[in-house]
Amino acid sequence: MSSEAERTMQFVFALRSRGVTDARVLQAMEKIDRGAFVRGLFAERAYEDMPLPIACGQTISQPSVVGLMTQALDVRPRDKVLEIGTGSGYQAAILSQLARRVYTVDRHRRLVRAAEQVFRDLGLANVIAMTADGSRGLPDQAPFDRILVTAAAEDPPGPLLAELRVGGIMVLPVGQSDTVQRLIKVVRHEDGFDYEELRPVRFVPLVEGLGDD
Ligand code: SAH
């Protein structure tokens, strides 16, 4: 077996052993090379199950957390998905394999530009990245079938709840940034929202306003 095939097998094995069992999610994570999203010093650790530093003082999430969040989001092939917190673009690339269209926003223009380049290199034509303050949602493209937030807010932001379609699902970490946060799943019904707590997680904070780079 080539070393690349072996590396992929180990990567997928680690995901399974941490509870990522959905076949479509595993297939997407097998196909999208995390190595394309990690630059510089840490590039050689791209296939380990750990978060890694990226530009602008941010992080690319741990693969198993990406897998568990994607699994909880239960994306269907016709869905229009919004991700808040593009970061490296890795999570958006995974979503692009499962959804019809993915909008991803980040407050740092520099991260958005770098992610767009990787999407082009990988030929991912159904991901649209934008520089914006995601805590305000993306009103021009709302409503969304699925919303995934990859930065922690104290509470689910009101504009995002408002942009979730009835029957839609949002997955997000909530809690203060320097403590353990909880990953929650919100389902919108005709007459309100259901909240389910999934697991403890640790994310960078959702910060209002645009970054200066
Ligand atoms: N999903 C990313 C990791 C996200 S790290 C990946 O797969 O690599 C969290 C990201 O959220 C950071 O890039 C940060 O800049 C961004 N962020 C924080 N607050 C934000 C806001 N209000 N609007 C948009 N992006 C935000």
JSON list of C-alpha atoms and ligand atoms in Angstrom, two decimals:
[
{"chain": "A", "resi": 1, "resn": "MET", "atom": "CA", "xyz": [0.00, 0.00, 0.00]},
{"chain": "A", "resi": 2, "resn": "SER", "atom": "CA", "xyz": [1.29, 3.50, -0.80]},
{"chain": "A", "resi": 3, "resn": "SER", "atom": "CA", "xyz": [2.12, 5.70, 2.17]},
{"chain": "A", "resi": 4, "resn": "GLU", "atom": "CA", "xyz": [-0.63, 8.08, 1.10]},
{"chain": "A", "resi": 5, "resn": "ALA", "atom": "CA", "xyz": [-3.25, 5.29, 1.11]},
{"chain": "A", "resi": 6, "resn": "GLU", "atom": "CA", "xyz": [-1.99, 4.12, 4.48]},
{"chain": "A", "resi": 7, "resn": "ARG", "atom": "CA", "xyz": [-2.18, 7.64, 5.91]},
{"chain": "A", "resi": 8, "resn": "THR", "atom": "CA", "xyz": [-5.78, 8.00, 4.67]},
{"chain": "A", "resi": 9, "resn": "MET", "atom": "CA", "xyz": [-6.70, 4.65, 6.19]},
{"chain": "A", "resi": 10, "resn": "GLN", "atom": "CA", "xyz": [-5.30, 5.68, 9.57]},
{"chain": "A", "resi": 11, "resn": "PHE", "atom": "CA", "xyz": [-7.02, 9.06, 9.36]},
{"chain": "A", "resi": 12, "resn": "VAL", "atom": "CA", "xyz": [-10.42, 7.41, 8.72]},
{"chain": "A", "resi": 13, "resn": "PHE", "atom": "CA", "xyz": [-9.78, 4.77, 11.40]},
{"chain": "A", "resi": 14, "resn": "ALA", "atom": "CA", "xyz": [-9.15, 7.51, 13.98]},
{"chain": "A", "resi": 15, "resn": "LEU", "atom": "CA", "xyz": [-12.39, 9.24, 12.96]},
{"chain": "A", "resi": 16, "resn": "ARG", "atom": "CA", "xyz": [-14.38, 6.03, 13.36]},
{"chain": "A", "resi": 17, "resn": "SER", "atom": "CA", "xyz": [-12.86, 5.26, 16.73]},
{"chain": "A", "resi": 18, "resn": "ARG", "atom": "CA", "xyz": [-13.98, 8.70, 17.95]},
{"chain": "A", "resi": 19, "resn": "GLY", "atom": "CA", "xyz": [-17.58, 8.16, 16.90]},
{"chain": "A", "resi": 20, "resn": "VAL", "atom": "CA", "xyz": [-17.76, 9.41, 13.32]},
{"chain": "A", "resi": 21, "resn": "THR", "atom": "CA", "xyz": [-19.80, 6.61, 11.78]},
{"chain": "A", "resi": 22, "resn": "ASP", "atom": "CA", "xyz": [-21.95, 8.27, 9.09]},
{"chain": "A", "resi": 23, "resn": "ALA", "atom": "CA", "xyz": [-20.86, 6.75, 5.75]},
{"chain": "A", "resi": 24, "resn": "ARG", "atom": "CA", "xyz": [-21.34, 9.94, 3.72]},
{"chain": "A", "resi": 25, "resn": "VAL", "atom": "CA", "xyz": [-19.37, 12.02, 6.22]},
{"chain": "A", "resi": 26, "resn": "LEU", "atom": "CA", "xyz": [-16.54, 9.47, 6.29]},
{"chain": "A", "resi": 27, "resn": "GLN", "atom": "CA", "xyz": [-16.47, 9.37, 2.50]},
{"chain": "A", "resi": 28, "resn": "ALA", "atom": "CA", "xyz": [-16.25, 13.17, 2.29]},
{"chain": "A", "resi": 29, "resn": "MET", "atom": "CA", "xyz": [-13.44, 13.23, 4.86]},
{"chain": "A", "resi": 30, "resn": "GLU", "atom": "CA", "xyz": [-11.59, 10.50, 3.02]},
{"chain": "A", "resi": 31, "resn": "LYS", "atom": "CA", "xyz": [-11.80, 12.49, -0.21]},
{"chain": "A", "resi": 32, "resn": "ILE", "atom": "CA", "xyz": [-10.90, 16.00, 1.01]},
{"chain": "A", "resi": 33, "resn": "ASP", "atom": "CA", "xyz": [-7.18, 16.18, 1.84]},
{"chain": "A", "resi": 34, "resn": "ARG", "atom": "CA", "xyz": [-6.74, 18.09, 5.11]},
{"chain": "A", "resi": 35, "resn": "GLY", "atom": "CA", "xyz": [-3.12, 18.62, 4.10]},
{"chain": "A", "resi": 36, "resn": "ALA", "atom": "CA", "xyz": [-4.29, 21.15, 1.47]},
{"chain": "A", "resi": 37, "resn": "PHE", "atom": "CA", "xyz": [-5.57, 23.43, 4.26]},
{"chain": "A", "resi": 38, "resn": "VAL", "atom": "CA", "xyz": [-2.59, 23.47, 6.62]},
{"chain": "A", "resi": 39, "resn": "ARG", "atom": "CA", "xyz": [0.45, 25.58, 5.75]},
{"chain": "A", "resi": 40, "resn": "GLY", "atom": "CA", "xyz": [3.98, 25.99, 7.07]},
{"chain": "A", "resi": 41, "resn": "LEU", "atom": "CA", "xyz": [5.38, 24.50, 10.23]},
{"chain": "A", "resi": 42, "resn": "PHE", "atom": "CA", "xyz": [2.41, 22.33, 11.06]},
{"chain": "A", "resi": 43, "resn": "ALA", "atom": "CA", "xyz": [1.76, 20.92, 7.58]},
{"chain": "A", "resi": 44, "resn": "GLU", "atom": "CA", "xyz": [3.26, 17.56, 8.47]},
{"chain": "A", "resi": 45, "resn": "ARG", "atom": "CA", "xyz": [0.79, 17.13, 11.34]},
{"chain": "A", "resi": 46, "resn": "ALA", "atom": "CA", "xyz": [-2.27, 17.62, 9.09]},
{"chain": "A", "resi": 47, "resn": "TYR", "atom": "CA", "xyz": [-3.30, 13.97, 9.40]},
{"chain": "A", "resi": 48, "resn": "GLU", "atom": "CA", "xyz": [-3.25, 13.85, 13.19]},
{"chain": "A", "resi": 49, "resn": "ASP", "atom": "CA", "xyz": [-6.47, 14.24, 15.14]},
{"chain": "A", "resi": 50, "resn": "MET", "atom": "CA", "xyz": [-5.62, 17.61, 16.63]},
{"chain": "A", "resi": 51, "resn": "PRO", "atom": "CA", "xyz": [-6.48, 21.27, 16.05]},
{"chain": "A", "resi": 52, "resn": "LEU", "atom": "CA", "xyz": [-3.62, 23.23, 14.43]},
{"chain": "A", "resi": 53, "resn": "PRO", "atom": "CA", "xyz": [-2.76, 26.94, 14.19]},
{"chain": "A", "resi": 54, "resn": "ILE", "atom": "CA", "xyz": [-3.59, 28.80, 10.96]},
{"chain": "A", "resi": 55, "resn": "ALA", "atom": "CA", "xyz": [-3.10, 32.48, 10.00]},
{"chain": "A", "resi": 56, "resn": "CYS", "atom": "CA", "xyz": [-4.69, 35.39, 11.92]},
{"chain": "A", "resi": 57, "resn": "GLY", "atom": "CA", "xyz": [-4.28, 33.60, 15.28]},
{"chain": "A", "resi": 58, "resn": "GLN", "atom": "CA", "xyz": [-7.06, 31.12, 14.44]},
{"chain": "A", "resi": 59, "resn": "THR", "atom": "CA", "xyz": [-7.19, 27.33, 14.34]},
{"chain": "A", "resi": 60, "resn": "ILE", "atom": "CA", "xyz": [-8.29, 24.56, 12.01]},
{"chain": "A", "resi": 61, "resn": "SER", "atom": "CA", "xyz": [-10.52, 22.28, 14.07]},
{"chain": "A", "resi": 62, "resn": "GLN", "atom": "CA", "xyz": [-9.67, 18.74, 15.10]},
{"chain": "A", "resi": 63, "resn": "PRO", "atom": "CA", "xyz": [-10.79, 16.29, 12.36]},
{"chain": "A", "resi": 64, "resn": "SER", "atom": "CA", "xyz": [-12.93, 14.19, 14.72]},
{"chain": "A", "resi": 65, "resn": "VAL", "atom": "CA", "xyz": [-14.76, 17.35, 15.87]},
{"chain": "A", "resi": 66, "resn": "VAL", "atom": "CA", "xyz": [-15.32, 18.34, 12.22]},
{"chain": "A", "resi": 67, "resn": "GLY", "atom": "CA", "xyz": [-16.71, 14.84, 11.63]},
{"chain": "A", "resi": 68, "resn": "LEU", "atom": "CA", "xyz": [-18.98, 14.83, 14.68]},
{"chain": "A", "resi": 69, "resn": "MET", "atom": "CA", "xyz": [-20.33, 18.32, 13.93]},
{"chain": "A", "resi": 70, "resn": "THR", "atom": "CA", "xyz": [-20.96, 17.44, 10.29]},
{"chain": "A", "resi": 71, "resn": "GLN", "atom": "CA", "xyz": [-22.68, 14.24, 11.33]},
{"chain": "A", "resi": 72, "resn": "ALA", "atom": "CA", "xyz": [-24.91, 16.12, 13.80]},
{"chain": "A", "resi": 73, "resn": "LEU", "atom": "CA", "xyz": [-25.86, 18.59, 11.06]},
{"chain": "A", "resi": 74, "resn": "ASP", "atom": "CA", "xyz": [-27.40, 15.75, 9.00]},
{"chain": "A", "resi": 75, "resn": "VAL", "atom": "CA", "xyz": [-26.89, 17.51, 5.64]},
{"chain": "A", "resi": 76, "resn": "ARG", "atom": "CA", "xyz": [-29.02, 16.36, 2.70]},
{"chain": "A", "resi": 77, "resn": "PRO", "atom": "CA", "xyz": [-27.96, 16.64, -0.97]},
{"chain": "A", "resi": 78, "resn": "ARG", "atom": "CA", "xyz": [-30.37, 19.49, -1.82]},
{"chain": "A", "resi": 79, "resn": "ASP", "atom": "CA", "xyz": [-29.47, 21.63, 1.22]},
{"chain": "A", "resi": 80, "resn": "LYS", "atom": "CA", "xyz": [-28.23, 25.21, 1.22]},
{"chain": "A", "resi": 81, "resn": "VAL", "atom": "CA", "xyz": [-25.77, 25.45, 4.10]},
{"chain": "A", "resi": 82, "resn": "LEU", "atom": "CA", "xyz": [-24.23, 28.42, 5.92]},
{"chain": "A", "resi": 83, "resn": "GLU", "atom": "CA", "xyz": [-20.96, 28.07, 7.83]},
{"chain": "A", "resi": 84, "resn": "ILE", "atom": "CA", "xyz": [-19.80, 30.84, 10.15]},
{"chain": "A", "resi": 85, "resn": "GLY", "atom": "CA", "xyz": [-16.01, 30.80, 10.58]},
{"chain": "A", "resi": 86, "resn": "THR", "atom": "CA", "xyz": [-14.31, 29.75, 7.31]},
{"chain": "A", "resi": 87, "resn": "GLY", "atom": "CA", "xyz": [-10.87, 29.60, 8.95]},
{"chain": "A", "resi": 88, "resn": "SER", "atom": "CA", "xyz": [-8.77, 27.33, 6.71]},
{"chain": "A", "resi": 89, "resn": "GLY", "atom": "CA", "xyz": [-11.83, 26.31, 4.63]},
{"chain": "A", "resi": 90, "resn": "TYR", "atom": "CA", "xyz": [-11.54, 22.63, 5.62]},
{"chain": "A", "resi": 91, "resn": "GLN", "atom": "CA", "xyz": [-14.96, 22.30, 7.23]},
{"chain": "A", "resi": 92, "resn": "ALA", "atom": "CA", "xyz": [-16.62, 24.12, 4.29]},
{"chain": "A", "resi": 93, "resn": "ALA", "atom": "CA", "xyz": [-14.90, 21.73, 1.86]},
{"chain": "A", "resi": 94, "resn": "ILE", "atom": "CA", "xyz": [-16.32, 18.73, 3.75]},
{"chain": "A", "resi": 95, "resn": "LEU", "atom": "CA", "xyz": [-19.79, 20.32, 3.66]},
{"chain": "A", "resi": 96, "resn": "SER", "atom": "CA", "xyz": [-19.42, 20.95, -0.09]},
{"chain": "A", "resi": 97, "resn": "GLN", "atom": "CA", "xyz": [-19.38, 17.18, -0.65]},
{"chain": "A", "resi": 98, "resn": "LEU", "atom": "CA", "xyz": [-22.71, 16.72, 1.13]},
{"chain": "A", "resi": 99, "resn": "ALA", "atom": "CA", "xyz": [-24.79, 19.79, 0.20]},
{"chain": "A", "resi": 100, "resn": "ARG", "atom": "CA", "xyz": [-26.02, 21.55, -2.93]},
{"chain": "A", "resi": 101, "resn": "ARG", "atom": "CA", "xyz": [-24.40, 24.83, -1.99]},
{"chain": "A", "resi": 102, "resn": "VAL", "atom": "CA", "xyz": [-22.28, 26.11, 0.89]},
{"chain": "A", "resi": 103, "resn": "TYR", "atom": "CA", "xyz": [-21.86, 29.74, 1.93]},
{"chain": "A", "resi": 104, "resn": "THR", "atom": "CA", "xyz": [-19.01, 30.27, 4.34]},
{"chain": "A", "resi": 105, "resn": "VAL", "atom": "CA", "xyz": [-18.06, 33.57, 5.99]},
{"chain": "A", "resi": 106, "resn": "ASP", "atom": "CA", "xyz": [-15.13, 34.76, 8.06]},
{"chain": "A", "resi": 107, "resn": "ARG", "atom": "CA", "xyz": [-14.31, 38.12, 9.62]},
{"chain": "A", "resi": 108, "resn": "HIS", "atom": "CA", "xyz": [-10.70, 37.89, 8.34]},
{"chain": "A", "resi": 109, "resn": "ARG", "atom": "CA", "xyz": [-10.36, 38.71, 4.62]},
{"chain": "A", "resi": 110, "resn": "ARG", "atom": "CA", "xyz": [-6.96, 37.05, 4.52]},
{"chain": "A", "resi": 111, "resn": "LEU", "atom": "CA", "xyz": [-8.39, 33.69, 5.61]},
{"chain": "A", "resi": 112, "resn": "VAL", "atom": "CA", "xyz": [-11.25, 33.98, 3.10]},
{"chain": "A", "resi": 113, "resn": "ARG", "atom": "CA", "xyz": [-8.82, 34.65, 0.23]},
{"chain": "A", "resi": 114, "resn": "ALA", "atom": "CA", "xyz": [-6.57, 31.72, 1.17]},
{"chain": "A", "resi": 115, "resn": "ALA", "atom": "CA", "xyz": [-9.57, 29.37, 1.51]},
{"chain": "A", "resi": 116, "resn": "GLU", "atom": "CA", "xyz": [-10.95, 30.49, -1.87]},
{"chain": "A", "resi": 117, "resn": "GLN", "atom": "CA", "xyz": [-7.64, 29.58, -3.47]},
{"chain": "A", "resi": 118, "resn": "VAL", "atom": "CA", "xyz": [-7.77, 26.08, -2.00]},
{"chain": "A", "resi": 119, "resn": "PHE", "atom": "CA", "xyz": [-11.41, 25.64, -3.13]},
{"chain": "A", "resi": 120, "resn": "ARG", "atom": "CA", "xyz": [-10.28, 26.57, -6.67]},
{"chain": "A", "resi": 121, "resn": "ASP", "atom": "CA", "xyz": [-7.29, 24.24, -6.54]},
{"chain": "A", "resi": 122, "resn": "LEU", "atom": "CA", "xyz": [-9.53, 21.35, -5.43]},
{"chain": "A", "resi": 123, "resn": "GLY", "atom": "CA", "xyz": [-12.21, 22.22, -8.01]},
{"chain": "A", "resi": 124, "resn": "LEU", "atom": "CA", "xyz": [-14.94, 22.79, -5.39]},
{"chain": "A", "resi": 125, "resn": "ALA", "atom": "CA", "xyz": [-17.41, 24.89, -7.37]},
{"chain": "A", "resi": 126, "resn": "ASN", "atom": "CA", "xyz": [-20.33, 24.91, -4.92]},
{"chain": "A", "resi": 127, "resn": "VAL", "atom": "CA", "xyz": [-18.64, 26.80, -2.05]},
{"chain": "A", "resi": 128, "resn": "ILE", "atom": "CA", "xyz": [-18.94, 30.57, -1.85]},
{"chain": "A", "resi": 129, "resn": "ALA", "atom": "CA", "xyz": [-16.66, 32.29, 0.67]},
{"chain": "A", "resi": 130, "resn": "MET", "atom": "CA", "xyz": [-17.22, 35.86, 1.86]},
{"chain": "A", "resi": 131, "resn": "THR", "atom": "CA", "xyz": [-15.70, 38.29, 4.30]},
{"chain": "A", "resi": 132, "resn": "ALA", "atom": "CA", "xyz": [-18.46, 39.25, 6.72]},
{"chain": "A", "resi": 133, "resn": "ASP", "atom": "CA", "xyz": [-19.43, 39.36, 10.37]},
{"chain": "A", "resi": 134, "resn": "GLY", "atom": "CA", "xyz": [-21.25, 36.04, 10.64]},
{"chain": "A", "resi": 135, "resn": "SER", "atom": "CA", "xyz": [-22.90, 36.94, 13.94]},
{"chain": "A", "resi": 136, "resn": "ARG", "atom": "CA", "xyz": [-25.28, 39.01, 11.80]},
{"chain": "A", "resi": 137, "resn": "GLY", "atom": "CA", "xyz": [-26.02, 36.07, 9.52]},
{"chain": "A", "resi": 138, "resn": "LEU", "atom": "CA", "xyz": [-26.17, 36.35, 5.75]},
{"chain": "A", "resi": 139, "resn": "PRO", "atom": "CA", "xyz": [-29.59, 37.95, 5.10]},
{"chain": "A", "resi": 140, "resn": "ASP", "atom": "CA", "xyz": [-29.21, 38.09, 1.30]},
{"chain": "A", "resi": 141, "resn": "GLN", "atom": "CA", "xyz": [-29.02, 34.30, 1.04]},
{"chain": "A", "resi": 142, "resn": "ALA", "atom": "CA", "xyz": [-31.38, 33.31, 3.88]},
{"chain": "A", "resi": 143, "resn": "PRO", "atom": "CA", "xyz": [-33.13, 31.09, 4.77]},
{"chain": "A", "resi": 144, "resn": "PHE", "atom": "CA", "xyz": [-30.74, 28.16, 5.18]},
{"chain": "A", "resi": 145, "resn": "ASP", "atom": "CA", "xyz": [-31.51, 24.47, 5.60]},
{"chain": "A", "resi": 146, "resn": "ARG", "atom": "CA", "xyz": [-28.46, 23.98, 7.79]},
{"chain": "A", "resi": 147, "resn": "ILE", "atom": "CA", "xyz": [-26.19, 26.38, 9.72]},
{"chain": "A", "resi": 148, "resn": "LEU", "atom": "CA", "xyz": [-22.87, 25.39, 11.27]},
{"chain": "A", "resi": 149, "resn": "VAL", "atom": "CA", "xyz": [-21.01, 27.80, 13.54]},
{"chain": "A", "resi": 150, "resn": "THR", "atom": "CA", "xyz": [-17.33, 27.03, 14.19]},
{"chain": "A", "resi": 151, "resn": "ALA", "atom": "CA", "xyz": [-16.60, 29.79, 16.73]},
{"chain": "A", "resi": 152, "resn": "ALA", "atom": "CA", "xyz": [-18.16, 29.98, 20.19]},
{"chain": "A", "resi": 153, "resn": "ALA", "atom": "CA", "xyz": [-20.83, 32.51, 21.17]},
{"chain": "A", "resi": 154, "resn": "GLU", "atom": "CA", "xyz": [-22.32, 32.87, 24.64]},
{"chain": "A", "resi": 155, "resn": "ASP", "atom": "CA", "xyz": [-25.76, 32.12, 23.19]},
{"chain": "A", "resi": 156, "resn": "PRO", "atom": "CA", "xyz": [-27.04, 31.21, 19.72]},
{"chain": "A", "resi": 157, "resn": "PRO", "atom": "CA", "xyz": [-27.01, 34.54, 17.79]},
{"chain": "A", "resi": 158, "resn": "GLY", "atom": "CA", "xyz": [-30.56, 35.78, 17.11]},
{"chain": "A", "resi": 159, "resn": "PRO", "atom": "CA", "xyz": [-29.95, 36.59, 13.41]},
{"chain": "A", "resi": 160, "resn": "LEU", "atom": "CA", "xyz": [-28.79, 33.00, 12.81]},
{"chain": "A", "resi": 161, "resn": "LEU", "atom": "CA", "xyz": [-31.85, 31.52, 14.51]},
{"chain": "A", "resi": 162, "resn": "ALA", "atom": "CA", "xyz": [-33.98, 33.81, 12.33]},
{"chain": "A", "resi": 163, "resn": "GLU", "atom": "CA", "xyz": [-32.25, 32.61, 9.13]},
{"chain": "A", "resi": 164, "resn": "LEU", "atom": "CA", "xyz": [-32.84, 28.92, 9.83]},
{"chain": "A", "resi": 165, "resn": "ARG", "atom": "CA", "xyz": [-35.63, 27.41, 7.72]},
{"chain": "A", "resi": 166, "resn": "VAL", "atom": "CA", "xyz": [-38.49, 25.62, 9.52]},
{"chain": "A", "resi": 167, "resn": "GLY", "atom": "CA", "xyz": [-37.30, 22.01, 9.78]},
{"chain": "A", "resi": 168, "resn": "GLY", "atom": "CA", "xyz": [-33.71, 23.25, 9.62]},
{"chain": "A", "resi": 169, "resn": "ILE", "atom": "CA", "xyz": [-30.81, 22.34, 11.92]},
{"chain": "A", "resi": 170, "resn": "MET", "atom": "CA", "xyz": [-28.06, 24.52, 13.40]},
{"chain": "A", "resi": 171, "resn": "VAL", "atom": "CA", "xyz": [-25.02, 23.11, 15.23]},
{"chain": "A", "resi": 172, "resn": "LEU", "atom": "CA", "xyz": [-22.86, 25.46, 17.28]},
{"chain": "A", "resi": 173, "resn": "PRO", "atom": "CA", "xyz": [-20.56, 25.70, 20.31]},
{"chain": "A", "resi": 174, "resn": "VAL", "atom": "CA", "xyz": [-21.87, 27.91, 23.11]},
{"chain": "A", "resi": 175, "resn": "GLY", "atom": "CA", "xyz": [-20.16, 29.23, 26.23]},
{"chain": "A", "resi": 176, "resn": "GLN", "atom": "CA", "xyz": [-17.35, 31.56, 27.18]},
{"chain": "A", "resi": 177, "resn": "SER", "atom": "CA", "xyz": [-14.14, 31.23, 25.22]},
{"chain": "A", "resi": 178, "resn": "ASP", "atom": "CA", "xyz": [-11.79, 30.49, 28.11]},
{"chain": "A", "resi": 179, "resn": "THR", "atom": "CA", "xyz": [-13.93, 27.73, 29.63]},
{"chain": "A", "resi": 180, "resn": "VAL", "atom": "CA", "xyz": [-15.24, 24.45, 28.29]},
{"chain": "A", "resi": 181, "resn": "GLN", "atom": "CA", "xyz": [-18.03, 25.09, 25.84]},
{"chain": "A", "resi": 182, "resn": "ARG", "atom": "CA", "xyz": [-20.94, 22.86, 24.90]},
{"chain": "A", "resi": 183, "resn": "LEU", "atom": "CA", "xyz": [-21.77, 21.81, 21.38]},
{"chain": "A", "resi": 184, "resn": "ILE", "atom": "CA", "xyz": [-25.50, 22.17, 20.85]},
{"chain": "A", "resi": 185, "resn": "LYS", "atom": "CA", "xyz": [-27.93, 21.19, 18.11]},
{"chain": "A", "resi": 186, "resn": "VAL", "atom": "CA", "xyz": [-30.90, 23.48, 17.46]},
{"chain": "A", "resi": 187, "resn": "VAL", "atom": "CA", "xyz": [-33.89, 22.28, 15.41]},
{"chain": "A", "resi": 188, "resn": "ARG", "atom": "CA", "xyz": [-36.43, 24.82, 14.19]},
{"chain": "A", "resi": 189, "resn": "HIS", "atom": "CA", "xyz": [-40.09, 23.79, 14.28]},
{"chain": "A", "resi": 190, "resn": "GLU", "atom": "CA", "xyz": [-43.22, 25.65, 13.13]},
{"chain": "A", "resi": 191, "resn": "ASP", "atom": "CA", "xyz": [-43.71, 27.00, 16.64]},
{"chain": "A", "resi": 192, "resn": "GLY", "atom": "CA", "xyz": [-40.22, 27.32, 18.10]},
{"chain": "A", "resi": 193, "resn": "PHE", "atom": "CA", "xyz": [-36.82, 25.72, 18.63]},
{"chain": "A", "resi": 194, "resn": "ASP", "atom": "CA", "xyz": [-35.61, 22.49, 20.26]},
{"chain": "A", "resi": 195, "resn": "TYR", "atom": "CA", "xyz": [-32.15, 22.48, 21.86]},
{"chain": "A", "resi": 196, "resn": "GLU", "atom": "CA", "xyz": [-30.06, 19.37, 22.42]},
{"chain": "A", "resi": 197, "resn": "GLU", "atom": "CA", "xyz": [-26.69, 19.31, 24.15]},
{"chain": "A", "resi": 198, "resn": "LEU", "atom": "CA", "xyz": [-24.14, 17.11, 22.37]},
{"chain": "A", "resi": 199, "resn": "ARG", "atom": "CA", "xyz": [-20.67, 17.24, 23.94]},
{"chain": "A", "resi": 200, "resn": "PRO", "atom": "CA", "xyz": [-18.03, 19.52, 25.47]},
{"chain": "A", "resi": 201, "resn": "VAL", "atom": "CA", "xyz": [-15.81, 21.28, 22.91]},
{"chain": "A", "resi": 202, "resn": "ARG", "atom": "CA", "xyz": [-13.30, 24.10, 22.70]},
{"chain": "A", "resi": 203, "resn": "PHE", "atom": "CA", "xyz": [-13.45, 26.76, 19.97]},
{"chain": "A", "resi": 204, "resn": "VAL", "atom": "CA", "xyz": [-12.06, 30.24, 19.42]},
{"chain": "A", "resi": 205, "resn": "PRO", "atom": "CA", "xyz": [-14.62, 32.96, 20.25]},
{"chain": "A", "resi": 206, "resn": "LEU", "atom": "CA", "xyz": [-17.14, 34.42, 17.83]},
{"chain": "A", "resi": 207, "resn": "VAL", "atom": "CA", "xyz": [-16.04, 38.06, 17.65]},
{"chain": "A", "resi": 208, "resn": "GLU", "atom": "CA", "xyz": [-18.28, 40.83, 16.33]},
{"chain": "A", "resi": 209, "resn": "GLY", "atom": "CA", "xyz": [-17.13, 43.13, 13.53]},
{"chain": "A", "resi": 210, "resn": "LEU", "atom": "CA", "xyz": [-14.54, 42.54, 10.78]},
{"chain": "A", "resi": 211, "resn": "GLY", "atom": "CA", "xyz": [-10.88, 41.74, 11.46]},
{"chain": "A", "resi": 212, "resn": "ASP", "atom": "CA", "xyz": [-8.22, 44.18, 10.26]},
{"chain": "A", "resi": 213, "resn": "ASP", "atom": "CA", "xyz": [-6.58, 41.72, 7.86]},
{"chain": "B", "resi": 1, "resn": "SAH", "atom": "N1", "xyz": [-14.09, 26.08, 10.31]},
{"chain": "B", "resi": 1, "resn": "SAH", "atom": "C1", "xyz": [-12.69, 26.41, 10.33]},
{"chain": "B", "resi": 1, "resn": "SAH", "atom": "C2", "xyz": [-12.13, 26.67, 11.72]},
{"chain": "B", "resi": 1, "resn": "SAH", "atom": "C3", "xyz": [-12.76, 27.83, 12.36]},
{"chain": "B", "resi": 1, "resn": "SAH", "atom": "S1", "xyz": [-11.80, 28.73, 13.52]},
{"chain": "B", "resi": 1, "resn": "SAH", "atom": "C4", "xyz": [-11.85, 25.39, 9.59]},
{"chain": "B", "resi": 1, "resn": "SAH", "atom": "O1", "xyz": [-12.40, 24.40, 9.10]},
{"chain": "B", "resi": 1, "resn": "SAH", "atom": "O2", "xyz": [-10.64, 25.61, 9.46]},
{"chain": "B", "resi": 1, "resn": "SAH", "atom": "C5", "xyz": [-13.01, 29.97, 13.81]},
{"chain": "B", "resi": 1, "resn": "SAH", "atom": "C6", "xyz": [-13.10, 31.04, 12.75]},
{"chain": "B", "resi": 1, "resn": "SAH", "atom": "O3", "xyz": [-14.21, 31.88, 13.08]},
{"chain": "B", "resi": 1, "resn": "SAH", "atom": "C7", "xyz": [-11.88, 31.95, 12.70]},
{"chain": "B", "resi": 1, "resn": "SAH", "atom": "O4", "xyz": [-11.31, 31.92, 11.43]},
{"chain": "B", "resi": 1, "resn": "SAH", "atom": "C8", "xyz": [-12.46, 33.34, 13.02]},
{"chain": "B", "resi": 1, "resn": "SAH", "atom": "O5", "xyz": [-11.85, 34.38, 12.27]},
{"chain": "B", "resi": 1, "resn": "SAH", "atom": "C9", "xyz": [-13.90, 33.17, 12.66]},
{"chain": "B", "resi": 1, "resn": "SAH", "atom": "N2", "xyz": [-14.83, 34.12, 13.29]},
{"chain": "B", "resi": 1, "resn": "SAH", "atom": "C10", "xyz": [-14.88, 34.52, 14.59]},
{"chain": "B", "resi": 1, "resn": "SAH", "atom": "N3", "xyz": [-15.88, 35.40, 14.76]},
{"chain": "B", "resi": 1, "resn": "SAH", "atom": "C11", "xyz": [-16.49, 35.56, 13.55]},
{"chain": "B", "resi": 1, "resn": "SAH", "atom": "C12", "xyz": [-17.58, 36.34, 13.09]},
{"chain": "B", "resi": 1, "resn": "SAH", "atom": "N4", "xyz": [-18.28, 37.16, 13.88]},
{"chain": "B", "resi": 1, "resn": "SAH", "atom": "N5", "xyz": [-17.92, 36.25, 11.78]},
{"chain": "B", "resi": 1, "resn": "SAH", "atom": "C13", "xyz": [-17.24, 35.43, 10.94]},
{"chain": "B", "resi": 1, "resn": "SAH", "atom": "N6", "xyz": [-16.20, 34.68, 11.32]},
{"chain": "B", "resi": 1, "resn": "SAH", "atom": "C14", "xyz": [-15.83, 34.73, 12.62]}
]
